[in-house]
mmCIF file of C-alpha atoms and ligand atoms in Angstrom:
data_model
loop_
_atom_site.group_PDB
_atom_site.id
_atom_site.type_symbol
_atom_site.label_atom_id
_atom_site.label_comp_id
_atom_site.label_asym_id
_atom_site.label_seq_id
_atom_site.Cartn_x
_atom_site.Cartn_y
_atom_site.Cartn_z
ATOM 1 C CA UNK A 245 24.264 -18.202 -9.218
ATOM 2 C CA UNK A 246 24.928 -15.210 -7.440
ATOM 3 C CA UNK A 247 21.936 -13.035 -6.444
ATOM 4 C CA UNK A 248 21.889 -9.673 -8.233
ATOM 5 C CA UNK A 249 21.656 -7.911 -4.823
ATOM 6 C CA UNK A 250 23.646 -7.133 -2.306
ATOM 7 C CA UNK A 251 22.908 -7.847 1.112
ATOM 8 C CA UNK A 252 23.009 -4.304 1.490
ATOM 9 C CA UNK A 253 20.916 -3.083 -1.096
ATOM 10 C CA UNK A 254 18.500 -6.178 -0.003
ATOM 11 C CA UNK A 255 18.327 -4.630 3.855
ATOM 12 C CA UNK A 256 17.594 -1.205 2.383
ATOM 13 C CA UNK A 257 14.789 -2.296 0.279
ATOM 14 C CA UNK A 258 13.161 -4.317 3.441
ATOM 15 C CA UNK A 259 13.690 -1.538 5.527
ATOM 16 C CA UNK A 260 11.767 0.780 2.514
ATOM 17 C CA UNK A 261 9.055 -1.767 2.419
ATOM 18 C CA UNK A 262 8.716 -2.342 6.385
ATOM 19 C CA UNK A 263 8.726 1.721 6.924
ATOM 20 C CA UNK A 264 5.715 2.168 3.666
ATOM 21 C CA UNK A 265 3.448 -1.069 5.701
ATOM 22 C CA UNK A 266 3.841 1.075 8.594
ATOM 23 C CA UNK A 267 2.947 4.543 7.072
ATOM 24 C CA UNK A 268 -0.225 2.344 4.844
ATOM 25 C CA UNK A 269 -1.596 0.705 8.118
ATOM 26 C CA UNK A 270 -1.539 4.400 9.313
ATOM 27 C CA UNK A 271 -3.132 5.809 6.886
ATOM 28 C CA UNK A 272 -6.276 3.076 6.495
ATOM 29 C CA UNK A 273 -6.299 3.266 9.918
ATOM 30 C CA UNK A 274 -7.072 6.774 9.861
ATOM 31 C CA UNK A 275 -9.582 6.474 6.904
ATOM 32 C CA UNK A 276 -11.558 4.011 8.672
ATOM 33 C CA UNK A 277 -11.474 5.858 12.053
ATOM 34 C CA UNK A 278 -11.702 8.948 10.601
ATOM 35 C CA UNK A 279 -15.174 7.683 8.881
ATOM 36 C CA UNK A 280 -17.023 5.941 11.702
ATOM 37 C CA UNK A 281 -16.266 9.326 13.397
ATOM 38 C CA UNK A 282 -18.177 11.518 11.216
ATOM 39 C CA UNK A 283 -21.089 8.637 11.188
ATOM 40 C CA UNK A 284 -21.016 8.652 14.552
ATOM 41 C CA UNK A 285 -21.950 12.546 14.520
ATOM 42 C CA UNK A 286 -24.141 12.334 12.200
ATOM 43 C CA UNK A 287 -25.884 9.912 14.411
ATOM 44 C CA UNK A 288 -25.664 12.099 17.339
ATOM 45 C CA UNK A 289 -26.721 15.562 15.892
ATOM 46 C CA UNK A 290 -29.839 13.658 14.515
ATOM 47 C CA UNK A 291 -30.520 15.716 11.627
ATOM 48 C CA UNK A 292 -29.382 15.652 8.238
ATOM 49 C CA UNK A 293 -28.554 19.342 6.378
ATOM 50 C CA UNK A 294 -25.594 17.753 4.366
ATOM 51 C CA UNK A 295 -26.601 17.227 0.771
ATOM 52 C CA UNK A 296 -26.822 13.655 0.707
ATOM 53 C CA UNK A 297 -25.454 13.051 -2.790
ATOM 54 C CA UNK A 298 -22.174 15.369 -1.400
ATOM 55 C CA UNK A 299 -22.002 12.862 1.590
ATOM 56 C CA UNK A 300 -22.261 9.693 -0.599
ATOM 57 C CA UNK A 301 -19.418 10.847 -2.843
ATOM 58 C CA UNK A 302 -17.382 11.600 -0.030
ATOM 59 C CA UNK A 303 -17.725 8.452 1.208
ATOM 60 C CA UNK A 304 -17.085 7.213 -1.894
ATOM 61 C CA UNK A 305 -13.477 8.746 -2.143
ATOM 62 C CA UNK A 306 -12.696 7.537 0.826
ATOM 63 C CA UNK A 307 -13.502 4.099 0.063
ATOM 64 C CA UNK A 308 -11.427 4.600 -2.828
ATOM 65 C CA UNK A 309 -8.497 5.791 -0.997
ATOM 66 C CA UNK A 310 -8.897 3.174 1.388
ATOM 67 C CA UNK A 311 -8.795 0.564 -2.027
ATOM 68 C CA UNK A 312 -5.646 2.267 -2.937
ATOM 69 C CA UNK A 313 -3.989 1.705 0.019
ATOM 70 C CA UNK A 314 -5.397 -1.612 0.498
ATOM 71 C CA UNK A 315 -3.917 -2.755 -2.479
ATOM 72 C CA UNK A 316 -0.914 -1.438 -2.396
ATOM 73 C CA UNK A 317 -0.374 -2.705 1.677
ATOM 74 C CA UNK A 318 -0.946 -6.240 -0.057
ATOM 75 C CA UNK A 319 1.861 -5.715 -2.744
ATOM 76 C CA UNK A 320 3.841 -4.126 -0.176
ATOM 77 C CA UNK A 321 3.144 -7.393 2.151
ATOM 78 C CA UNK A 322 3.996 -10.279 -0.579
ATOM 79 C CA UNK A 323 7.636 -8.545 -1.337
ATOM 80 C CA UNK A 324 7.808 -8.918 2.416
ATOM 81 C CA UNK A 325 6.993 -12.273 1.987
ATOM 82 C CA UNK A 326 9.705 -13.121 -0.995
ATOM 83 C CA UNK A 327 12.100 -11.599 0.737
ATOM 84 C CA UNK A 328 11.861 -14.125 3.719
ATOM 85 C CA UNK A 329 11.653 -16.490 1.262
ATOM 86 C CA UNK A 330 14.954 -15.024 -0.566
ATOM 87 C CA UNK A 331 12.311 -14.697 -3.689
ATOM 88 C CA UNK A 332 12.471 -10.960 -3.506
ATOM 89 C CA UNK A 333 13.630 -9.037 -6.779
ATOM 90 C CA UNK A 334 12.913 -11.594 -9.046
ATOM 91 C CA UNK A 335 10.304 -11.644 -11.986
ATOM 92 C CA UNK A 336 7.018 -13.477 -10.516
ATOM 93 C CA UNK A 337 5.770 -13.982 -14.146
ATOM 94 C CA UNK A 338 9.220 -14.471 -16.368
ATOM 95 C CA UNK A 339 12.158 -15.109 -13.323
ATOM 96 C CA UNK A 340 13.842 -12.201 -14.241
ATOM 97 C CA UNK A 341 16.005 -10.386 -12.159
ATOM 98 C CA UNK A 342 14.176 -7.531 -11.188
ATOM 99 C CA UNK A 343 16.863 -4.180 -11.369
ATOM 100 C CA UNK A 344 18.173 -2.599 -8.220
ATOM 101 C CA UNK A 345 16.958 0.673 -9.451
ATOM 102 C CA UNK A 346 13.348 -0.219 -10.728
ATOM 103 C CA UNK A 347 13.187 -1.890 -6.522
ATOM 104 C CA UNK A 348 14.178 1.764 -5.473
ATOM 105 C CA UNK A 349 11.429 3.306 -7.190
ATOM 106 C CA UNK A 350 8.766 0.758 -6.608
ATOM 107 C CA UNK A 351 10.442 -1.600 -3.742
ATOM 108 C CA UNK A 352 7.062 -3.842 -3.740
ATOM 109 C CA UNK A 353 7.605 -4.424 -7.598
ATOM 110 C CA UNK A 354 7.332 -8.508 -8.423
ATOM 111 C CA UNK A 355 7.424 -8.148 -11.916
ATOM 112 C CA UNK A 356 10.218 -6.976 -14.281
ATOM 113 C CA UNK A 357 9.581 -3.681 -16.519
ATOM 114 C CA UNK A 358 8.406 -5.795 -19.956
ATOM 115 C CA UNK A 359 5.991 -7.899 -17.899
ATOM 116 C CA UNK A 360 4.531 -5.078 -15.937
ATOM 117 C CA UNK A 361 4.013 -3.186 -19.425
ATOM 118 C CA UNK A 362 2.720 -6.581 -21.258
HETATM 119 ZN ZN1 LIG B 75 9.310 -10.570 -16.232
#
């Protein structure tokens, strides 16, 4: 059976998904850093004249964004994963090949179009 990627487009989607784990660990790190930071002066300042409901749904978006990323760092990590184990672009539910061009979009994409949708 011959694999429905090249070795070429194979390196280019590893090198998409190795450059986007970068750029997520960047950006959680920030989030989480960027967080404990405005505790931390909260702490300092000792007095409270934010409206506390305002803080708590800030916080709250930046959990979320921090989920986000989270999640999509894992997705982004198991296509790593296939690809070492030459599993990479095929269907995780059905087998499937999974097309070159649906990888470009969505490189960390382990299921085929009608399986995502179903
Ligand atoms: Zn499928």
């Amino acid at each position: 059976m011959t694999p429905h990627l090249t070795a070429g487009q194979k390196a280019q989607l590893t090198a998409d998904l190795e450059q986007r784990e970068r750029q997520l660990r960047e950006q959680l790190d920030f989030h989480l850093h960027g967080q404990s930071r405005v505790e931390r002066a909260a702490d300092v300042l000792g007095q409270d004249n934010d409206d506390p409901a305002q803080r708590r749904s800030e916080q709250a978006v930046s959990a979320a964004l921090g989920e986000q990323e989270r999640a999509e760092l894992n997705a982004v990590v198991e296509a790593l994963t296939l690809a070492k184990d030459g599993q990479y672009g095929l269907c995780r539910s059905c087998g499937a090949d999974i097309p070159f061009d649906r990888l470009r979009a969505c490189p960390w994409a382990t299921q085929c179009v009608s399986c995502a949708a179903g």
